[in-house]
PDB file of C-alpha atoms in Angstrom:
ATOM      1  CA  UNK A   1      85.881  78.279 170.316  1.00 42.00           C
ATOM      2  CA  UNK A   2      86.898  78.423 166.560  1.00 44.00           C
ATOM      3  CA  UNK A   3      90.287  78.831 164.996  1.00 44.00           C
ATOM      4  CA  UNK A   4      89.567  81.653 163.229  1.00 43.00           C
ATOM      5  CA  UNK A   5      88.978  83.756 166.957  1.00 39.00           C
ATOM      6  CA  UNK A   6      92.106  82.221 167.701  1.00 46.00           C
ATOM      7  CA  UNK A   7      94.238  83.736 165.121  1.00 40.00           C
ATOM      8  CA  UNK A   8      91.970  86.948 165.814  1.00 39.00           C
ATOM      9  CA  UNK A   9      93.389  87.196 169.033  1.00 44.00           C
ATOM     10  CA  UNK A  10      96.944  86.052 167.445  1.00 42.00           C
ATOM     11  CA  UNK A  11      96.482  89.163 165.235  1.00 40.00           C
ATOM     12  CA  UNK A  12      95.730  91.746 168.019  1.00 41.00           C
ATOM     13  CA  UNK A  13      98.364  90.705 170.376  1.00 39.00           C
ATOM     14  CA  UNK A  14     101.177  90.632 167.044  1.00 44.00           C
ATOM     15  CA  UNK A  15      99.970  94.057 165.739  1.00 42.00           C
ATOM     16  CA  UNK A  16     100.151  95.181 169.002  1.00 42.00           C
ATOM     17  CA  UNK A  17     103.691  94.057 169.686  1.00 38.00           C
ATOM     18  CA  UNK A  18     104.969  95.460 166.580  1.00 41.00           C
ATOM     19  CA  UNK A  19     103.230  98.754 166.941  1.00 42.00           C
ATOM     20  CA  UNK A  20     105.007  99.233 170.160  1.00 41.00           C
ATOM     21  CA  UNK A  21     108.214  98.072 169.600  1.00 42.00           C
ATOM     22  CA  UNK A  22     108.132 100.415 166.160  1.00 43.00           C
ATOM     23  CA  UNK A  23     107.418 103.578 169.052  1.00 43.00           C
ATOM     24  CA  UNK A  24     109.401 102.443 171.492  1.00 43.00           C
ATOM     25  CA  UNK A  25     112.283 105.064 172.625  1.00 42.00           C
ATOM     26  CA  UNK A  26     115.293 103.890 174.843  1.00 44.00           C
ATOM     27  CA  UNK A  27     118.459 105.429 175.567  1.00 48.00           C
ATOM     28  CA  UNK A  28     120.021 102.105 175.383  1.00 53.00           C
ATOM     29  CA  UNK A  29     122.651 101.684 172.561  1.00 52.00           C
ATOM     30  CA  UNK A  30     121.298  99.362 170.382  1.00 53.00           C
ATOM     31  CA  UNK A  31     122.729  95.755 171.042  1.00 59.00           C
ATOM     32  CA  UNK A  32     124.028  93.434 167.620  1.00 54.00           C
ATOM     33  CA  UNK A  33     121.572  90.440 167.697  1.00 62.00           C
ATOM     34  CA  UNK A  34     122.282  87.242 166.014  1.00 69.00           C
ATOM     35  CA  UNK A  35     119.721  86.696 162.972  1.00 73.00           C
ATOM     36  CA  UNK A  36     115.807  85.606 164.116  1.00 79.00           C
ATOM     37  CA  UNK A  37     115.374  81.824 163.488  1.00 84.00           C
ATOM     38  CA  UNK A  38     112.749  83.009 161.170  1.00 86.00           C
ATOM     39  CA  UNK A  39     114.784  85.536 158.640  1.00 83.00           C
ATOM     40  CA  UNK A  40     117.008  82.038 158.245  1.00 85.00           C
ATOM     41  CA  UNK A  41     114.059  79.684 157.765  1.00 85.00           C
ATOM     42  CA  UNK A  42     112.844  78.564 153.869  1.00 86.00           C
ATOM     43  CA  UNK A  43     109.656  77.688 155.279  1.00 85.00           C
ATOM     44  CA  UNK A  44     109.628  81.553 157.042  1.00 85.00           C
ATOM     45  CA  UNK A  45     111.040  83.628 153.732  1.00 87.00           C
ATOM     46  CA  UNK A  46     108.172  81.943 151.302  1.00 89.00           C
ATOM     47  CA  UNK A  47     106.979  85.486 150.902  1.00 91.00           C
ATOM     48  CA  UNK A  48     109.947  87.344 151.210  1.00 91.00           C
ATOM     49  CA  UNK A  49     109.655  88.543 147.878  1.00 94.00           C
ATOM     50  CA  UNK A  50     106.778  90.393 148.740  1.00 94.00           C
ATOM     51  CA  UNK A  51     108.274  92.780 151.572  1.00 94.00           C
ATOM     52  CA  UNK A  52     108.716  96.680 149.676  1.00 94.00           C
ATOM     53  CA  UNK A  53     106.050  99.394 148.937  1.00 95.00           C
ATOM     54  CA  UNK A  54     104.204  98.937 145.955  1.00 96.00           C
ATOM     55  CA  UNK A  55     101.964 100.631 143.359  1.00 95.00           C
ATOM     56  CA  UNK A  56      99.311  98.244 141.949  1.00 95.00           C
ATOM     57  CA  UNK A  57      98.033  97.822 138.714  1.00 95.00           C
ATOM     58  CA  UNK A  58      95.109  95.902 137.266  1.00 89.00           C
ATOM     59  CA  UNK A  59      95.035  93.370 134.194  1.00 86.00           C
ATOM     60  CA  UNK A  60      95.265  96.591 131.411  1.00 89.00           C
ATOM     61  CA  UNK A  61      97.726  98.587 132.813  1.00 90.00           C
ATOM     62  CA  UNK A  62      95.787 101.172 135.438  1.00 91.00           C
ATOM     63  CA  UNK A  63      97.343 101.893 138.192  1.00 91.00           C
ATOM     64  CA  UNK A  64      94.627 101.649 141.282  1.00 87.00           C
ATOM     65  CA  UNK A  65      95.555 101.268 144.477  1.00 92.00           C
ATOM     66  CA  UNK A  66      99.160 100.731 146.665  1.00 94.00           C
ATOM     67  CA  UNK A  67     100.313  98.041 148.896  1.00 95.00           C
ATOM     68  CA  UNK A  68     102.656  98.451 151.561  1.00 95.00           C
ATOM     69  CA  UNK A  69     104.103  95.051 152.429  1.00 95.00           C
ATOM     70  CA  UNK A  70     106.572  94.412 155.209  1.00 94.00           C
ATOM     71  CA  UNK A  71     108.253  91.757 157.321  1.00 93.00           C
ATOM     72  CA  UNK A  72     107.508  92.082 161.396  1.00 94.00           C
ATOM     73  CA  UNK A  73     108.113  90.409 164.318  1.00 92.00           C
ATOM     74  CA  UNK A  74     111.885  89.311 163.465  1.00 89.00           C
ATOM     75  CA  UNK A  75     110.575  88.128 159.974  1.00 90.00           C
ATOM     76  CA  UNK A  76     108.159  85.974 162.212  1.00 90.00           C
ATOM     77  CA  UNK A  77     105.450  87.403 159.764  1.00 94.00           C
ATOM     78  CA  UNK A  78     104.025  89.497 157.242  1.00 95.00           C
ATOM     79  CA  UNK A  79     101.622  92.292 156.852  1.00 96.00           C
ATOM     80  CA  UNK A  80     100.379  93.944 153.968  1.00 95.00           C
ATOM     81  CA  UNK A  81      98.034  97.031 153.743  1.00 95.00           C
ATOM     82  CA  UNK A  82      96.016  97.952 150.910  1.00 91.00           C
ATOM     83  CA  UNK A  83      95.023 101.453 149.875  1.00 93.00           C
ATOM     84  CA  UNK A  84      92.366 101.192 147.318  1.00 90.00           C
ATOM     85  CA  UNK A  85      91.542 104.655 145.168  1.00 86.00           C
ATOM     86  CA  UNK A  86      88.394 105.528 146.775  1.00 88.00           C
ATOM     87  CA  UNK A  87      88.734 105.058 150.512  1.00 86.00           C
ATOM     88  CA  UNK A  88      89.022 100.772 150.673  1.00 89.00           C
ATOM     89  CA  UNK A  89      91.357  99.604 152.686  1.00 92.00           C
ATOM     90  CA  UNK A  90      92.779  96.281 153.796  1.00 91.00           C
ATOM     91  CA  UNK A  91      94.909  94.758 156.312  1.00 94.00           C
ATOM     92  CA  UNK A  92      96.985  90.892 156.068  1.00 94.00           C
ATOM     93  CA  UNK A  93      99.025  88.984 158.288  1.00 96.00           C
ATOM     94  CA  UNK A  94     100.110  86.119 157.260  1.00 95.00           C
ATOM     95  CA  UNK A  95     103.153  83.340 159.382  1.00 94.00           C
ATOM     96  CA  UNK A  96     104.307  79.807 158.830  1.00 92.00           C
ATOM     97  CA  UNK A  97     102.660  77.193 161.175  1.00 91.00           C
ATOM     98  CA  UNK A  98     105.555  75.263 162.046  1.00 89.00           C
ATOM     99  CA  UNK A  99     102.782  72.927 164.102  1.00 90.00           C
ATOM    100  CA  UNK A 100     101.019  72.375 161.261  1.00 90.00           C
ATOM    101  CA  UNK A 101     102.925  73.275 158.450  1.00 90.00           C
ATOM    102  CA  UNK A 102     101.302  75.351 156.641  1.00 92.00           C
ATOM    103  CA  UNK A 103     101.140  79.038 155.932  1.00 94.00           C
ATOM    104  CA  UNK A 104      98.234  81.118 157.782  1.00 95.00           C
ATOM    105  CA  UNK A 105      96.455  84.356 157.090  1.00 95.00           C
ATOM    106  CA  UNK A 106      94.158  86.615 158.099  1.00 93.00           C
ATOM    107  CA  UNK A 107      92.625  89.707 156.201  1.00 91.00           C
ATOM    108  CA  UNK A 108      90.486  92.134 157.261  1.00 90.00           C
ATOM    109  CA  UNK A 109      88.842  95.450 155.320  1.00 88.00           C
ATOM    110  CA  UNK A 110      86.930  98.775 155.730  1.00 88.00           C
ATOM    111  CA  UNK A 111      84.590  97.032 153.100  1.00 78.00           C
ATOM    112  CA  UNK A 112      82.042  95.930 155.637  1.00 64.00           C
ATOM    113  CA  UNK A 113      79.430  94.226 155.454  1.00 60.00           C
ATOM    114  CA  UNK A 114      80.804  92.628 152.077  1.00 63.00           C
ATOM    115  CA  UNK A 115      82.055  89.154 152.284  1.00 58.00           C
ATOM    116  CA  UNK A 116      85.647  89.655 152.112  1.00 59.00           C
ATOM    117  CA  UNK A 117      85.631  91.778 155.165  1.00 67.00           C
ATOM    118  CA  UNK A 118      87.313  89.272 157.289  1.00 76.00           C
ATOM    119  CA  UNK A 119      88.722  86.472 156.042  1.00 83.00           C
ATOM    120  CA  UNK A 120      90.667  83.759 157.356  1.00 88.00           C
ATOM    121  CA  UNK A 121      92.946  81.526 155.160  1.00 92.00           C
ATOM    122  CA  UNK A 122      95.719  78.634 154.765  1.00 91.00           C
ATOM    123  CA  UNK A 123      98.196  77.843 152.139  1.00 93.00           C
ATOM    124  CA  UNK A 124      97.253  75.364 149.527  1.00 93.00           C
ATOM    125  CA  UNK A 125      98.695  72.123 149.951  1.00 92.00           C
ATOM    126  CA  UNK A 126      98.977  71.000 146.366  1.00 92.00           C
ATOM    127  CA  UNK A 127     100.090  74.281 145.666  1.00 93.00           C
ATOM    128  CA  UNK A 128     103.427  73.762 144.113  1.00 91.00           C
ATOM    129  CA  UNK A 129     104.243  77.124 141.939  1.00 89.00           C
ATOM    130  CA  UNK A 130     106.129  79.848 143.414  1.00 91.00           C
ATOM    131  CA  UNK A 131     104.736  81.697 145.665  1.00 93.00           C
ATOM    132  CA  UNK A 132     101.893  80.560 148.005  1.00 95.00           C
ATOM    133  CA  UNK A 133      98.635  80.325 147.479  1.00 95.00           C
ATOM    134  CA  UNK A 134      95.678  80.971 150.348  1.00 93.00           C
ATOM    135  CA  UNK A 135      92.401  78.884 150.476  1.00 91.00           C
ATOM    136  CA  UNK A 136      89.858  79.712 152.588  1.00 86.00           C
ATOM    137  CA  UNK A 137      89.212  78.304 156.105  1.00 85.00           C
ATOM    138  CA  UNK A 138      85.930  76.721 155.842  1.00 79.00           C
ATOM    139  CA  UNK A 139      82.903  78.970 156.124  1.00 75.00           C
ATOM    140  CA  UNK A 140      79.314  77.576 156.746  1.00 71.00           C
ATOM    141  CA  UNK A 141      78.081  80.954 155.852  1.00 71.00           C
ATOM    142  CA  UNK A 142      79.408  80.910 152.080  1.00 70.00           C
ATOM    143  CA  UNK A 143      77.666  77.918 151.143  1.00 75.00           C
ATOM    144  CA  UNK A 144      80.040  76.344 148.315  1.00 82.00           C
ATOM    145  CA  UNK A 145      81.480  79.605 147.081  1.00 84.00           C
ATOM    146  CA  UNK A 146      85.262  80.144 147.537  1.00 86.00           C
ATOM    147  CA  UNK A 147      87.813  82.666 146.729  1.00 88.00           C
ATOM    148  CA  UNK A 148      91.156  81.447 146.919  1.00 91.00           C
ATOM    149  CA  UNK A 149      94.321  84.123 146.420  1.00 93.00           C
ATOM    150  CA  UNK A 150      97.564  83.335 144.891  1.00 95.00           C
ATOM    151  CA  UNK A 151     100.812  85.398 145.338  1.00 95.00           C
ATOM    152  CA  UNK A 152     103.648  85.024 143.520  1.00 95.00           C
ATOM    153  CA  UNK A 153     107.040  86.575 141.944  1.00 96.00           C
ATOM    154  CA  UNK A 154     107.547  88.040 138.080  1.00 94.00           C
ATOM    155  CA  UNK A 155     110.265  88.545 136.309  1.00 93.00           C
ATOM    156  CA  UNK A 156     111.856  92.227 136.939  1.00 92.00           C
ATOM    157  CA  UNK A 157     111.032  92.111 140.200  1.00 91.00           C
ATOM    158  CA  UNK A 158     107.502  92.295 139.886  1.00 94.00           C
ATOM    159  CA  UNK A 159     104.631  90.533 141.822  1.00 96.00           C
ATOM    160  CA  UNK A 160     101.422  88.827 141.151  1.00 95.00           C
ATOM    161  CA  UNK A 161      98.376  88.686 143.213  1.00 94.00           C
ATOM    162  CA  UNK A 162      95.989  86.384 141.554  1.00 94.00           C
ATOM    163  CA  UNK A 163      92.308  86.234 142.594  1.00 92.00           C
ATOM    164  CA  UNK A 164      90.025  83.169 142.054  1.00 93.00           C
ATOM    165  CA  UNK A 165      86.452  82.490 143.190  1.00 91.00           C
ATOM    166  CA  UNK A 166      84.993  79.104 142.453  1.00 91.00           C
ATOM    167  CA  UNK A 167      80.925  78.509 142.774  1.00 91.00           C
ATOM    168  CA  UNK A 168      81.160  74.797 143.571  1.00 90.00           C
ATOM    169  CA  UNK A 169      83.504  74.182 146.557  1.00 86.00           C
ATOM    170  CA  UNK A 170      86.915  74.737 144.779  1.00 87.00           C
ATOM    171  CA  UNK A 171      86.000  71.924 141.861  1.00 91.00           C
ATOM    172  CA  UNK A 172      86.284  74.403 139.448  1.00 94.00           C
ATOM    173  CA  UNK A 173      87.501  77.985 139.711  1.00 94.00           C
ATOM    174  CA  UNK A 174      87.826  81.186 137.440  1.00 94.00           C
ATOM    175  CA  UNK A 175      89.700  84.570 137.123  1.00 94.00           C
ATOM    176  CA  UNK A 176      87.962  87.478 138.748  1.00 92.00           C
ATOM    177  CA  UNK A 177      91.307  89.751 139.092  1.00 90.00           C
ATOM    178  CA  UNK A 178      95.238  89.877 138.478  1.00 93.00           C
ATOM    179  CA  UNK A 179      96.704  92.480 140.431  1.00 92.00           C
ATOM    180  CA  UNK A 180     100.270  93.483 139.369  1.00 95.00           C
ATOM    181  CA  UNK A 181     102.501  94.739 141.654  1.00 95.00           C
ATOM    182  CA  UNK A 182     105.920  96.886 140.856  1.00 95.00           C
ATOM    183  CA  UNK A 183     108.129  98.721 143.271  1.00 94.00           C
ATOM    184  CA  UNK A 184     107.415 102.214 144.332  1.00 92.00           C
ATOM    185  CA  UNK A 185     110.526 103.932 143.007  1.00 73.00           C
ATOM    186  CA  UNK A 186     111.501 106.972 145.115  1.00 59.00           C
ATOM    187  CA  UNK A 187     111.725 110.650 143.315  1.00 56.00           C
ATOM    188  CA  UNK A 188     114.308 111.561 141.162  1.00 55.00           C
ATOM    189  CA  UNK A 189     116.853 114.453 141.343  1.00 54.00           C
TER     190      UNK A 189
END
């Protein structure tokens, strides 16, 4: 079928397997494991930066949503859900490719029917800030409009989430939203 079922299906079966290993009770004492190949892999930690809970705030300051944003499967991958101030919600994972390469991701929201309810994207290629940045997988139903999403760290420990649409099939392409994102810091004494 398509790719983007595959990674669908990829999704499901990943969720899955971290959702039950994160409930999973034994009475086993818990065994010292070397480090994943992944936690140890450039290619793997491209995002690391991202992993923490986070309150998000827009281009003037206003705080408007949080992010939760945390490495899974062994550092394998990385998911990140949105909590938006009036009930919108979204849901990322995102993995190297070794095969290909190339970072993958795939996004889903509550936000349905609107466009970015499911989305399926790769890294940029010619991308070579910090960071990565996601184009879309190709989309027959979007005609030549693109959004393309760019995350990347700021100083103080800070991250950017940089959103892009472009009316022409990525020729040209303009700000529609900066989303800054700064640590949740827990409650004082």
């Amino acid at each position: 079928m398509n790719m983007s079922f595959r990674w669908l299906g990829a999704i499901a079966v990943g969720a899955s397997v971290a959702c039950a290993a994160s409930h999973h009770i034994t009475a086993e004492a818990p065994r010292a494991t070397a480090a994943s190949k992944c936690s140890t892999d450039s290619n793997f930690q491209r995002l690391a930066f991202w992993v923490g809970d986070w309150d998000v705030y827009d281009s003037v300051g206003t705080r408007y949503a949080t992010q939760r944003v945390h490495a899974v499967l062994d550092a394998c991958a990385i998911t990140a859900e949105w909590i938006g101030p009036v009930g919108d919600k979204g849901m990322s994972l995102s993995a190297f490719d070794v095969r290909m390469g190339q970072w993958k991701q795939f996004y889903v929201s509550n936000q349905v029917p609107a466009p970015s309810s499911i989305k399926g994207r790769n890294s940029d290629p010619s991308y070579q800030g910090p960071g990565i940045r996601f184009i879309p997988l190709p989309d027959p139903t979007a005609g030549l409009a693109q959004t393309r999403v760019t995350i990347m760290p700021l100083s103080g420990g800070r991250v950017l989430q940089q959103f892009e649409d472009s009316p022409d099939g990525g020729k040209t392409w303009h700000m529609v939203f900066k989303a800054e994102h700064r640590l949740q810091r827990p409650p004082g004494p």
